[in-house]
PDB file of C-alpha atoms in Angstrom:
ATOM      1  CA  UNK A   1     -48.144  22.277 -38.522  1.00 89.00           C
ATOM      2  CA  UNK A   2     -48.385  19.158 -40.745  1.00 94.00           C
ATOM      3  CA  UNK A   3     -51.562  17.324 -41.981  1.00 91.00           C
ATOM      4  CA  UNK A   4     -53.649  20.005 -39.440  1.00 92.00           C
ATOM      5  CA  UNK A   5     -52.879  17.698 -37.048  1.00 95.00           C
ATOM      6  CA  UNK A   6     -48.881  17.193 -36.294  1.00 97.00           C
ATOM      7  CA  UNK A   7     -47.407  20.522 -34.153  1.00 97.00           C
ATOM      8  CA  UNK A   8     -43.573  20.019 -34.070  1.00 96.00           C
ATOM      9  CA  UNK A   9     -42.063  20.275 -30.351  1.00 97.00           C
ATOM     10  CA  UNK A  10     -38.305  19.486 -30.886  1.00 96.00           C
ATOM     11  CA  UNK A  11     -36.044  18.211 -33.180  1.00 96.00           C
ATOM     12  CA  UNK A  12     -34.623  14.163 -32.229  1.00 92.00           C
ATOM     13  CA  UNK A  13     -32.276  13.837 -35.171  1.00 89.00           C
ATOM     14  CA  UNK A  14     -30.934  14.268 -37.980  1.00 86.00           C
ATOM     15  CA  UNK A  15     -30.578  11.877 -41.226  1.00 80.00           C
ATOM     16  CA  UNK A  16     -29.110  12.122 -44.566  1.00 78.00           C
ATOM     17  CA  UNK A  17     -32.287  12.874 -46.046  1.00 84.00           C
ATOM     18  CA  UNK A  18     -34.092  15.148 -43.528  1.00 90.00           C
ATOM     19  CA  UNK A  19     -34.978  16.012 -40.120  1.00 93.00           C
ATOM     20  CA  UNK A  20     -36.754  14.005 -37.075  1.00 95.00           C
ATOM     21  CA  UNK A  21     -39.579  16.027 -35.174  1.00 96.00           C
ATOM     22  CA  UNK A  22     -41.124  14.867 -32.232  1.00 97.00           C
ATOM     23  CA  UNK A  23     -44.664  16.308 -32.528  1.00 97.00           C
ATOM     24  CA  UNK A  24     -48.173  16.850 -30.796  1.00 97.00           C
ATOM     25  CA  UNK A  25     -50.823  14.997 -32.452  1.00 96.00           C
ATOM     26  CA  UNK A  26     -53.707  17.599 -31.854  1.00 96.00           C
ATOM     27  CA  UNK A  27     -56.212  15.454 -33.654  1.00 93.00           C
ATOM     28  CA  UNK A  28     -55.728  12.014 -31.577  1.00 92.00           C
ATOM     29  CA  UNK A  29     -54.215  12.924 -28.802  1.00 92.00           C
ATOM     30  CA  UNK A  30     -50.045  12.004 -27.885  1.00 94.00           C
ATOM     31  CA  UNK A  31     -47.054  12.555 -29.632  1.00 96.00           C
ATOM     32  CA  UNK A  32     -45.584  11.425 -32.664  1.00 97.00           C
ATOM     33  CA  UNK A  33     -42.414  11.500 -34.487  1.00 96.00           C
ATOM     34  CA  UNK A  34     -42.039  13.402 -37.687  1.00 97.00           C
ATOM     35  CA  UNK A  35     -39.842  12.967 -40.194  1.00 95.00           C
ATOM     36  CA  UNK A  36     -39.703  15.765 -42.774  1.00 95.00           C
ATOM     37  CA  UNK A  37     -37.661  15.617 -45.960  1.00 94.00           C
ATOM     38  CA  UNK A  38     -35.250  18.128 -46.791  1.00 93.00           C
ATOM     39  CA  UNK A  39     -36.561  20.808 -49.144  1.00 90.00           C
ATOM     40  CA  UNK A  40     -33.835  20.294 -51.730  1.00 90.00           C
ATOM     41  CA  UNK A  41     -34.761  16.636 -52.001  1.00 90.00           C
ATOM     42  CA  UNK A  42     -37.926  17.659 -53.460  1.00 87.00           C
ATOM     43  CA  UNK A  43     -38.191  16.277 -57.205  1.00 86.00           C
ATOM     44  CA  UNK A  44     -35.310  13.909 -56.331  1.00 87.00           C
ATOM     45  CA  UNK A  45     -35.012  10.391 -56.212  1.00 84.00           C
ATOM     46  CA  UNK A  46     -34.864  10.394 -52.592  1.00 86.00           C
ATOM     47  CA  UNK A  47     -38.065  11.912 -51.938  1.00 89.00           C
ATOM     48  CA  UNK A  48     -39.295   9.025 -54.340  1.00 86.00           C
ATOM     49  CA  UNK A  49     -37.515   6.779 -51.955  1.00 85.00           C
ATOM     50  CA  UNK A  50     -39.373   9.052 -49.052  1.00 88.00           C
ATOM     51  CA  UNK A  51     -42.687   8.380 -50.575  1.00 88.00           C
ATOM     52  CA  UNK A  52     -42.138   5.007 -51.587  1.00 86.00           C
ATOM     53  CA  UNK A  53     -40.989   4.723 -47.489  1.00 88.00           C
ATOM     54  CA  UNK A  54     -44.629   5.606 -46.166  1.00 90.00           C
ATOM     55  CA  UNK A  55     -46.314   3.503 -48.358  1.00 90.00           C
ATOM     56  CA  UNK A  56     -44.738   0.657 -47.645  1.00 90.00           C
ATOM     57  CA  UNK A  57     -45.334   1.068 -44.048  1.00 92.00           C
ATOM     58  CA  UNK A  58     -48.585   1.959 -44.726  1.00 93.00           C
ATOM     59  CA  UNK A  59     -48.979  -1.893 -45.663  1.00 93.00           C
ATOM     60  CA  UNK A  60     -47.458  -3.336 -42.524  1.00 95.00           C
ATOM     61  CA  UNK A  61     -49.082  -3.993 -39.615  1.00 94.00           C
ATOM     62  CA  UNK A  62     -46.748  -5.883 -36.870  1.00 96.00           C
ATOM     63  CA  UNK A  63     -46.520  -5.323 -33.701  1.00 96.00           C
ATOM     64  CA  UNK A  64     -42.662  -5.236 -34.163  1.00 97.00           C
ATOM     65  CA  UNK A  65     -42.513  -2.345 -36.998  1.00 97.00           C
ATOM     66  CA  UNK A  66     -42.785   1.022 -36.392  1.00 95.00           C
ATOM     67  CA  UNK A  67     -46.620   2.128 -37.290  1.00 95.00           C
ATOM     68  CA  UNK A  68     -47.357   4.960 -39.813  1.00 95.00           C
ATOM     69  CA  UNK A  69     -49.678   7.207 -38.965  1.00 95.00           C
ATOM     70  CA  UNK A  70     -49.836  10.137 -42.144  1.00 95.00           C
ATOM     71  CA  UNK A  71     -48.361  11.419 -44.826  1.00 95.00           C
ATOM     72  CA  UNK A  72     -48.400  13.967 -46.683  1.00 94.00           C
ATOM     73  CA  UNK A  73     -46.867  17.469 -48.278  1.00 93.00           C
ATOM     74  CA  UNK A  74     -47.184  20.735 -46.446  1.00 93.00           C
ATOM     75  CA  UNK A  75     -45.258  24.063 -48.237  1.00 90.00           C
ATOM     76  CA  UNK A  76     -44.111  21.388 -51.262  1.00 89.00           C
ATOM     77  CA  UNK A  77     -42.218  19.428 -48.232  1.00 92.00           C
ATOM     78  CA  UNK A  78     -42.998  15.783 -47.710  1.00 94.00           C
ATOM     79  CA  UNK A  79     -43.260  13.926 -44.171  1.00 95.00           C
ATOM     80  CA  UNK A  80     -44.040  10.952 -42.371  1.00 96.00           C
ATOM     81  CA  UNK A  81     -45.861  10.913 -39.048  1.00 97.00           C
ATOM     82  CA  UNK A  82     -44.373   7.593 -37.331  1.00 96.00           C
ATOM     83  CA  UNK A  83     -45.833   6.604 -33.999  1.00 95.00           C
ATOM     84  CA  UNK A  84     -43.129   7.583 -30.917  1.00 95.00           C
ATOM     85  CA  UNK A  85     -40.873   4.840 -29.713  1.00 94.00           C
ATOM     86  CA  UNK A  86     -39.804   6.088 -26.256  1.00 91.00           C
ATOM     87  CA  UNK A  87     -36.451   4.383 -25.826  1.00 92.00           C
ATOM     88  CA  UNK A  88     -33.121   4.125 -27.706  1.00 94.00           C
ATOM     89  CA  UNK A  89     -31.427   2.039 -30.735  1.00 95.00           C
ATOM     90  CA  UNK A  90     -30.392  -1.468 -30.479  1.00 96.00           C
ATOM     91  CA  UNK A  91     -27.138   0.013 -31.772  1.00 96.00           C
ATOM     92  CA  UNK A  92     -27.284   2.511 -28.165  1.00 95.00           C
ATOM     93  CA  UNK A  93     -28.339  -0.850 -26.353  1.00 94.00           C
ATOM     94  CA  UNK A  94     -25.149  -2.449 -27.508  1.00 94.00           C
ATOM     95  CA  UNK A  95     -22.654   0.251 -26.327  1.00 94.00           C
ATOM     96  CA  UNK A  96     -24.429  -0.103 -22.733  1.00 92.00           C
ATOM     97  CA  UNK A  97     -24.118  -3.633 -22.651  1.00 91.00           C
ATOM     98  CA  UNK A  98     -20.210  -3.426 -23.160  1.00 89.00           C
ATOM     99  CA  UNK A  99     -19.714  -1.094 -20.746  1.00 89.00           C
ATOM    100  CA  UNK A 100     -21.949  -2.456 -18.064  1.00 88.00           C
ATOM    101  CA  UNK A 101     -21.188  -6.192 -19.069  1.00 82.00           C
ATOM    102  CA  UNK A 102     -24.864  -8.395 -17.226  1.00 82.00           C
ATOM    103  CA  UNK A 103     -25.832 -11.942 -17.465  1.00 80.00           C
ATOM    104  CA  UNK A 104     -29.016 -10.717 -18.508  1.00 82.00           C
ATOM    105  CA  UNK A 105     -28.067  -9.217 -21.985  1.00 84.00           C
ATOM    106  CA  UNK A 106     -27.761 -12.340 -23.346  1.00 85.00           C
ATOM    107  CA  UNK A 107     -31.836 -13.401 -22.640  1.00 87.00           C
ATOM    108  CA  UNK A 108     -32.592  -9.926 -23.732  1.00 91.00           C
ATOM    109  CA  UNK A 109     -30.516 -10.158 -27.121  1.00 90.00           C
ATOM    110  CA  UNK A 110     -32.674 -13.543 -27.432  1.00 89.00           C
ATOM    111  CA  UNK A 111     -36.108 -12.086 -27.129  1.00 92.00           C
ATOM    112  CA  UNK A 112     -34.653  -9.053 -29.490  1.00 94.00           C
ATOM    113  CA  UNK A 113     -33.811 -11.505 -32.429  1.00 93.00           C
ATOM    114  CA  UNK A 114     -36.952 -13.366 -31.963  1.00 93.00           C
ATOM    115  CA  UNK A 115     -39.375  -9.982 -32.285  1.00 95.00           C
ATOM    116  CA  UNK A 116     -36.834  -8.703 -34.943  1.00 96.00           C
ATOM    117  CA  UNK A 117     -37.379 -12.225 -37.026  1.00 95.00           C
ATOM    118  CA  UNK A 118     -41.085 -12.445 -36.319  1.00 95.00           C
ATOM    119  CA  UNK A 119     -41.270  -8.281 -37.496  1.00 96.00           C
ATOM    120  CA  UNK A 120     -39.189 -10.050 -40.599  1.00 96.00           C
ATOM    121  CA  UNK A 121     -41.169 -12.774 -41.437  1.00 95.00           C
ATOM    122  CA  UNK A 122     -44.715  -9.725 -41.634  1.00 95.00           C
ATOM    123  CA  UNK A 123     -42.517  -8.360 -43.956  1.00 95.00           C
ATOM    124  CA  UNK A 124     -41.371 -11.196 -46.074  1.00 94.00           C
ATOM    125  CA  UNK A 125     -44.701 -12.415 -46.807  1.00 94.00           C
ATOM    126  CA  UNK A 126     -45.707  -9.377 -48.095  1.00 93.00           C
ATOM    127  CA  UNK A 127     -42.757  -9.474 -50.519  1.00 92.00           C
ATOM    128  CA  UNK A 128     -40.980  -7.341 -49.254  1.00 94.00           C
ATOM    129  CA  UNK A 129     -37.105  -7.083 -48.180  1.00 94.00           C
ATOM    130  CA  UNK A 130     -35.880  -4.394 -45.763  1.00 94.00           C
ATOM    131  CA  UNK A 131     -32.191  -4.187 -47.123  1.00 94.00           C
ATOM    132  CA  UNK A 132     -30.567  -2.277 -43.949  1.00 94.00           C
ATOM    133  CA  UNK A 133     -31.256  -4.504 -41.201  1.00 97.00           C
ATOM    134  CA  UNK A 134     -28.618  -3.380 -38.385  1.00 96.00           C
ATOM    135  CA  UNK A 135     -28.974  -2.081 -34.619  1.00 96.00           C
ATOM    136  CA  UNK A 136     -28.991   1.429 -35.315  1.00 94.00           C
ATOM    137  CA  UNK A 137     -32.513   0.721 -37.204  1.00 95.00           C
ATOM    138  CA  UNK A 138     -33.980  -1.222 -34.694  1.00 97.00           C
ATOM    139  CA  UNK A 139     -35.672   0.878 -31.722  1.00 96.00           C
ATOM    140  CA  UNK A 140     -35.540  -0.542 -28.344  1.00 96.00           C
ATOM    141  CA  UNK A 141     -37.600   0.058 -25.050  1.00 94.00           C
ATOM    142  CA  UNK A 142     -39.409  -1.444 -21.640  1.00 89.00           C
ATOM    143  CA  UNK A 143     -38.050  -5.132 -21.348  1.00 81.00           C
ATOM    144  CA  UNK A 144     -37.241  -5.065 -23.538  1.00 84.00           C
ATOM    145  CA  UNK A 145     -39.527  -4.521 -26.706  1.00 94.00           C
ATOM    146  CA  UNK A 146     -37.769  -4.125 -30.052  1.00 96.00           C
ATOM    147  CA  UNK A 147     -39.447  -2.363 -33.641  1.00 97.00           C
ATOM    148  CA  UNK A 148     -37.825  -2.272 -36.620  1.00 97.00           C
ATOM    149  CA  UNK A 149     -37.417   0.986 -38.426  1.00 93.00           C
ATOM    150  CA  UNK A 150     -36.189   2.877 -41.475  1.00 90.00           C
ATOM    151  CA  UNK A 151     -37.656   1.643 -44.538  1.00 89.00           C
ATOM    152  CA  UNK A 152     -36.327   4.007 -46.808  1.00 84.00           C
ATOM    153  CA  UNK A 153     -34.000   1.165 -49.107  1.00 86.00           C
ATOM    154  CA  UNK A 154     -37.035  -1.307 -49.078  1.00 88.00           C
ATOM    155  CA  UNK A 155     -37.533  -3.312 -51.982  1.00 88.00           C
ATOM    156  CA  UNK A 156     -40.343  -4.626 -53.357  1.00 84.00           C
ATOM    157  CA  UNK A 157     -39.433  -8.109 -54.861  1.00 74.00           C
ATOM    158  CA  UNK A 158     -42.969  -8.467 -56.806  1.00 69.00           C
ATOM    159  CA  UNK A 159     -42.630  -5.092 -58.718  1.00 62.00           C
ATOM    160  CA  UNK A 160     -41.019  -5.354 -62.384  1.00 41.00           C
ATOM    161  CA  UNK A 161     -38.700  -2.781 -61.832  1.00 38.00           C
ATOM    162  CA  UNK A 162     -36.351  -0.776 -59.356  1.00 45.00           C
ATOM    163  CA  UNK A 163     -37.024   2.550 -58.531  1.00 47.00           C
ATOM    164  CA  UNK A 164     -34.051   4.621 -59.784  1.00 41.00           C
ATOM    165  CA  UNK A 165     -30.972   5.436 -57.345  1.00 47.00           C
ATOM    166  CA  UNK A 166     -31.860   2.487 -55.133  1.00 50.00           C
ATOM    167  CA  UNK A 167     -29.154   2.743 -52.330  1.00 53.00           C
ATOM    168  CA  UNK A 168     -26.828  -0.174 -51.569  1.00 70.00           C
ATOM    169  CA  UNK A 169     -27.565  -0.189 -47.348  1.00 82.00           C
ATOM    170  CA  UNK A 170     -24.924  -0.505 -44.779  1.00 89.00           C
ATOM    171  CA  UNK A 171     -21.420  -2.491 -45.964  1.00 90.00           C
ATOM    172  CA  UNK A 172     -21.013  -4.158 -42.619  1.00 90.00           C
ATOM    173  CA  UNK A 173     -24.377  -5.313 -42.262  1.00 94.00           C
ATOM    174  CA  UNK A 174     -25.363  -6.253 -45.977  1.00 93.00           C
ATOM    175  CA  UNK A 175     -24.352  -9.259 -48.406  1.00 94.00           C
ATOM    176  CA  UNK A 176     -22.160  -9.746 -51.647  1.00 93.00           C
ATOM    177  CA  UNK A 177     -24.956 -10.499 -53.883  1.00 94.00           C
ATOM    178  CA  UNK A 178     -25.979  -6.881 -52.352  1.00 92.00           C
ATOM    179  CA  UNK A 179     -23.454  -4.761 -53.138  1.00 90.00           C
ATOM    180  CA  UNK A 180     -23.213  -6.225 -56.540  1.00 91.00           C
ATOM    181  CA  UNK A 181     -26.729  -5.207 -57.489  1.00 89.00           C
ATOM    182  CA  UNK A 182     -28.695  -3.971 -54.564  1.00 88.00           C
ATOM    183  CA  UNK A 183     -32.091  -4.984 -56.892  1.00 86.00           C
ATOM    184  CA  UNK A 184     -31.274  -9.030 -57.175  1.00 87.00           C
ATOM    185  CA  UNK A 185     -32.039  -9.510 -53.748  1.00 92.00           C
ATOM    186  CA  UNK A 186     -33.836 -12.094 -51.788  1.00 94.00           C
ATOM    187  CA  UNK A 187     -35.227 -12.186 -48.167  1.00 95.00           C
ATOM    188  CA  UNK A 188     -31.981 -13.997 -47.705  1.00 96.00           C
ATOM    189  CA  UNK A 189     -30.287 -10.588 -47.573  1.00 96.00           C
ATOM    190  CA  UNK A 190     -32.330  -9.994 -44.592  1.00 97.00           C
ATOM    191  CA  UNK A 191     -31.303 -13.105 -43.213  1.00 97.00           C
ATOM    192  CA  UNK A 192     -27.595 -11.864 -43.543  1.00 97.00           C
ATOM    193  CA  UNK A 193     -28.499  -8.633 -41.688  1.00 96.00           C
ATOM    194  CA  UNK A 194     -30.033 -10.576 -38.940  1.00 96.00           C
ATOM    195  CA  UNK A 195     -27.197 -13.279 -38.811  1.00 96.00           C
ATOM    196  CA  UNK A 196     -24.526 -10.079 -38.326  1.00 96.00           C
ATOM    197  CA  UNK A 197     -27.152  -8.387 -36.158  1.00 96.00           C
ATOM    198  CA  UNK A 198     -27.169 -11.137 -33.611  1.00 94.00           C
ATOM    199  CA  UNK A 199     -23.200 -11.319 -33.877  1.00 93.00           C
ATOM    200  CA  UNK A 200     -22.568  -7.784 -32.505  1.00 94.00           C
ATOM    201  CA  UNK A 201     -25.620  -8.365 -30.033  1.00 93.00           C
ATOM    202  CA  UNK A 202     -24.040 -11.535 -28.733  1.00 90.00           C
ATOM    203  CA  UNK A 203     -20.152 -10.076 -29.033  1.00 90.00           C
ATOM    204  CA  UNK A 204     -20.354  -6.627 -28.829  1.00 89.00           C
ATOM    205  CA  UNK A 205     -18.133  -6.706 -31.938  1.00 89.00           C
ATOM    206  CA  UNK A 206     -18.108  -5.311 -35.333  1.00 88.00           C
ATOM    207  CA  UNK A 207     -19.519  -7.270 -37.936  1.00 88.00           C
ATOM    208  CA  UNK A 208     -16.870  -6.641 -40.383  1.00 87.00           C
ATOM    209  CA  UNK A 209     -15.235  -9.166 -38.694  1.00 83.00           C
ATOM    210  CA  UNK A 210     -17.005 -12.279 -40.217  1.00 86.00           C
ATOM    211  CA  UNK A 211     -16.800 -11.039 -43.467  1.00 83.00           C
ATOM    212  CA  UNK A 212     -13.139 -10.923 -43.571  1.00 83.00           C
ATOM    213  CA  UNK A 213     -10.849 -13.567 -44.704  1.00 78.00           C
ATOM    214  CA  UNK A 214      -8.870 -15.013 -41.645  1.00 82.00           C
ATOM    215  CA  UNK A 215     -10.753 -13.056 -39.163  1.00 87.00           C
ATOM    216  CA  UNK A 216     -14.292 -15.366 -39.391  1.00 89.00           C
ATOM    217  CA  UNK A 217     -13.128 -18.321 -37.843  1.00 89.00           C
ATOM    218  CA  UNK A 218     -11.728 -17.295 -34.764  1.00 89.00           C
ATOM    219  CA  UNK A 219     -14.757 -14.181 -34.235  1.00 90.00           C
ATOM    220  CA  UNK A 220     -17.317 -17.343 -34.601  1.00 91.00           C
ATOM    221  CA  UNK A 221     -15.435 -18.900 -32.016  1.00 90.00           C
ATOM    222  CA  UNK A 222     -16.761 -16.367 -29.764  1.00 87.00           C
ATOM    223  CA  UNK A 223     -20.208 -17.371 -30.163  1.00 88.00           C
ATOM    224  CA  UNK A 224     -21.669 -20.358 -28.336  1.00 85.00           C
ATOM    225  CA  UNK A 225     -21.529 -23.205 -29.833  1.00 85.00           C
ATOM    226  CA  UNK A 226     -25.128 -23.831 -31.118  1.00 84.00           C
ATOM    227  CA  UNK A 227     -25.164 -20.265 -31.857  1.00 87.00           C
ATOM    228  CA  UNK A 228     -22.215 -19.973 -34.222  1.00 91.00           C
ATOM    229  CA  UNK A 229     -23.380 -22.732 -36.121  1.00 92.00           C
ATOM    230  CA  UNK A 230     -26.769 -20.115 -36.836  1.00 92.00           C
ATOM    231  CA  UNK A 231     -24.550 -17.112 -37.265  1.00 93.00           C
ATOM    232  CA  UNK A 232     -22.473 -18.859 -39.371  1.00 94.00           C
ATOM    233  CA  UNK A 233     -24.965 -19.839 -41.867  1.00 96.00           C
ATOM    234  CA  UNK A 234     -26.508 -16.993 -41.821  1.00 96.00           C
ATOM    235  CA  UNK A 235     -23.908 -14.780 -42.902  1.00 95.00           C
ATOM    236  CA  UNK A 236     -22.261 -17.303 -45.519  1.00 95.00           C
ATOM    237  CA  UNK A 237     -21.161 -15.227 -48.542  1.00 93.00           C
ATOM    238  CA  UNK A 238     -23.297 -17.357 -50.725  1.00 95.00           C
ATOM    239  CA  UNK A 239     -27.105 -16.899 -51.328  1.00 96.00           C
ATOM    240  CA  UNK A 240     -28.003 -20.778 -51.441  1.00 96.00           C
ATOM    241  CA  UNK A 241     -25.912 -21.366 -48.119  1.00 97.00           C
ATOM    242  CA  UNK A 242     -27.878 -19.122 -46.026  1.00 97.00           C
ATOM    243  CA  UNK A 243     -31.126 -19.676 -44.286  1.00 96.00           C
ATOM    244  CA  UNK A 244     -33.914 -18.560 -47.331  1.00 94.00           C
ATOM    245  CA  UNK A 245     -35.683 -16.438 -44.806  1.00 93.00           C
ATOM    246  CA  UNK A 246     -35.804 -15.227 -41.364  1.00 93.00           C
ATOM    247  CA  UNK A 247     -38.671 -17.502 -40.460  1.00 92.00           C
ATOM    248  CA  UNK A 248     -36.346 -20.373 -41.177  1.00 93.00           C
ATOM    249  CA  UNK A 249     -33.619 -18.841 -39.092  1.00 92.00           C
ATOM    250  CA  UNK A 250     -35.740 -18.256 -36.162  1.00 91.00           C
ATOM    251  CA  UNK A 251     -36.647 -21.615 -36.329  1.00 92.00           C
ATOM    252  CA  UNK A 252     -33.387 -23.139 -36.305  1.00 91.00           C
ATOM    253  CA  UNK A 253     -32.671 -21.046 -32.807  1.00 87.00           C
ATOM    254  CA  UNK A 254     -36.274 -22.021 -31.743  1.00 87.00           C
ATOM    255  CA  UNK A 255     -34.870 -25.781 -31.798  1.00 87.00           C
ATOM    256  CA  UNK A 256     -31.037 -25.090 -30.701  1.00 79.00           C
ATOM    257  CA  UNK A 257     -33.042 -23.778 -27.828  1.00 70.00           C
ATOM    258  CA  UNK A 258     -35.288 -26.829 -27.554  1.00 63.00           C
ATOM    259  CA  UNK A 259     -32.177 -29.469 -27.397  1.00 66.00           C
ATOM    260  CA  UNK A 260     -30.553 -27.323 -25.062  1.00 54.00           C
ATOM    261  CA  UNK A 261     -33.733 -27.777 -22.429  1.00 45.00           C
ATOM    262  CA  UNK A 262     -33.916 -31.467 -22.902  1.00 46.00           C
ATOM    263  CA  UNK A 263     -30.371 -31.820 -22.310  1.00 44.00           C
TER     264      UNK A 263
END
């Protein structure tokens, strides 16, 4: 029992920092999913990170991020009580698509980025910058409805320092400037994750492609037209080339979707 309130049912997963529970809420009503740190985390820096996790989330409130809903320490273990997405990653999303190739993927991946962007302009404003934006942190269900999840390398652009052992985020998915120094970051790192997002979304392929020289070319090519010119800036190698937030992306889709209607 966590919080006198969370009864664990089954385990969902398994991360490198703990286990996923889904759980009873006996106080409320429904179920819940429970992540619970590993026990020889405690007095680490990634139960810091852990911590640092639930209250960021504690902060957001957007339809299109995953909603906190306690925290705590039972037995000297930390956990998070998340609400229960019933559906599957982005990342599971995009397997399905390639091997059951539909017209339809293509609106869906549309109304994905759009929720994903709107999810990252909440989070933007607050100062924040998620760091690991890919499809296997993005929960997907109904029609679908996307959430972004897993804040656990957020970083908080308005505090005066980094929390020690900040994590880099996912190669594929992240920036230079990123992997130089994972704390001089901008929402335009974001912006980069969405950019590569959208690529394997649209392609089905790996992003690793785009980053690599004499391979970025010809995987743009297989992009639409108006849509490789987004991708493309979004995923330039250099900060100042890049859209300065996802706000600005979304609205330069928002348009290549307007000229494309009055054509």
């Amino acid at each position: 029992m966590f919080g006198g309130r969370f009864r664990l049912v089954q385990r969902l997963g398994r991360g490198q920092a703990g286990d996923v529970f889904e759980a009873e809420d006996l106080r409320l009503g429904g179920r819940a999913a429970v992540k619970v740190l590993s026990p020889e985390h405690g007095g680490t820096p990634v139960e810091e990170r852990f911590v640092q996790e639930a209250r960021v989330l504690a902060r957001l409130d957007h339809p299109h991020v995953v909603k906190v809903l306690d925290a705590g320490t039972t037995a000297d273990v930390a956990w998070i009580a998340l609400e229960l997405v019933d559906g599957q990653t982005l990342e599971a999303r995009i397997h399905r698509w390639r091997a059951r190739p539909s017209p339809g993927r293509f609106a869906d991946a549309e109304r994905i980025f759009r929720e994903l962007a709107a999810a990252l302009q909440h989070i933007h404003e607050l100062g924040l910058i998620h760091r690991d934006v890919k499809p296997s942190n993005v929960l997907v269900f109904g029609g679908p409805c996307a959430k972004l999840a897993d804040f656990g390398v957020v970083h908080d652009a308005r505090r005066a320092i980094t929390m020690f052992g900040d994590e880099l985020g996912t190669p594929a998915f992240m920036p230079p400037e990123q992997a130089i120094d994972p704390a001089d970051v901008s929402p335009s790192a974001d912006v980069y994750g969405m950019g590569t997002t959208l690529f394997t979304m649209v392609t089905g392929d790996k992003p690793v492609v785009i980053s690599t020289a004499g391979y970025r070319e010809r995987a743009l090519e297989a992009l639409p037209v108006g849509l490789r010119e987004v991708v493309d800036r979004a995923t330039r190698p250099f900060v100042e080339e890049r859209y300065a937030t996802a706000a600005h992306m979304l609205e330069a889709v928002v348009a290549l979707e307007a000229t494309a209607v009055t054509k």
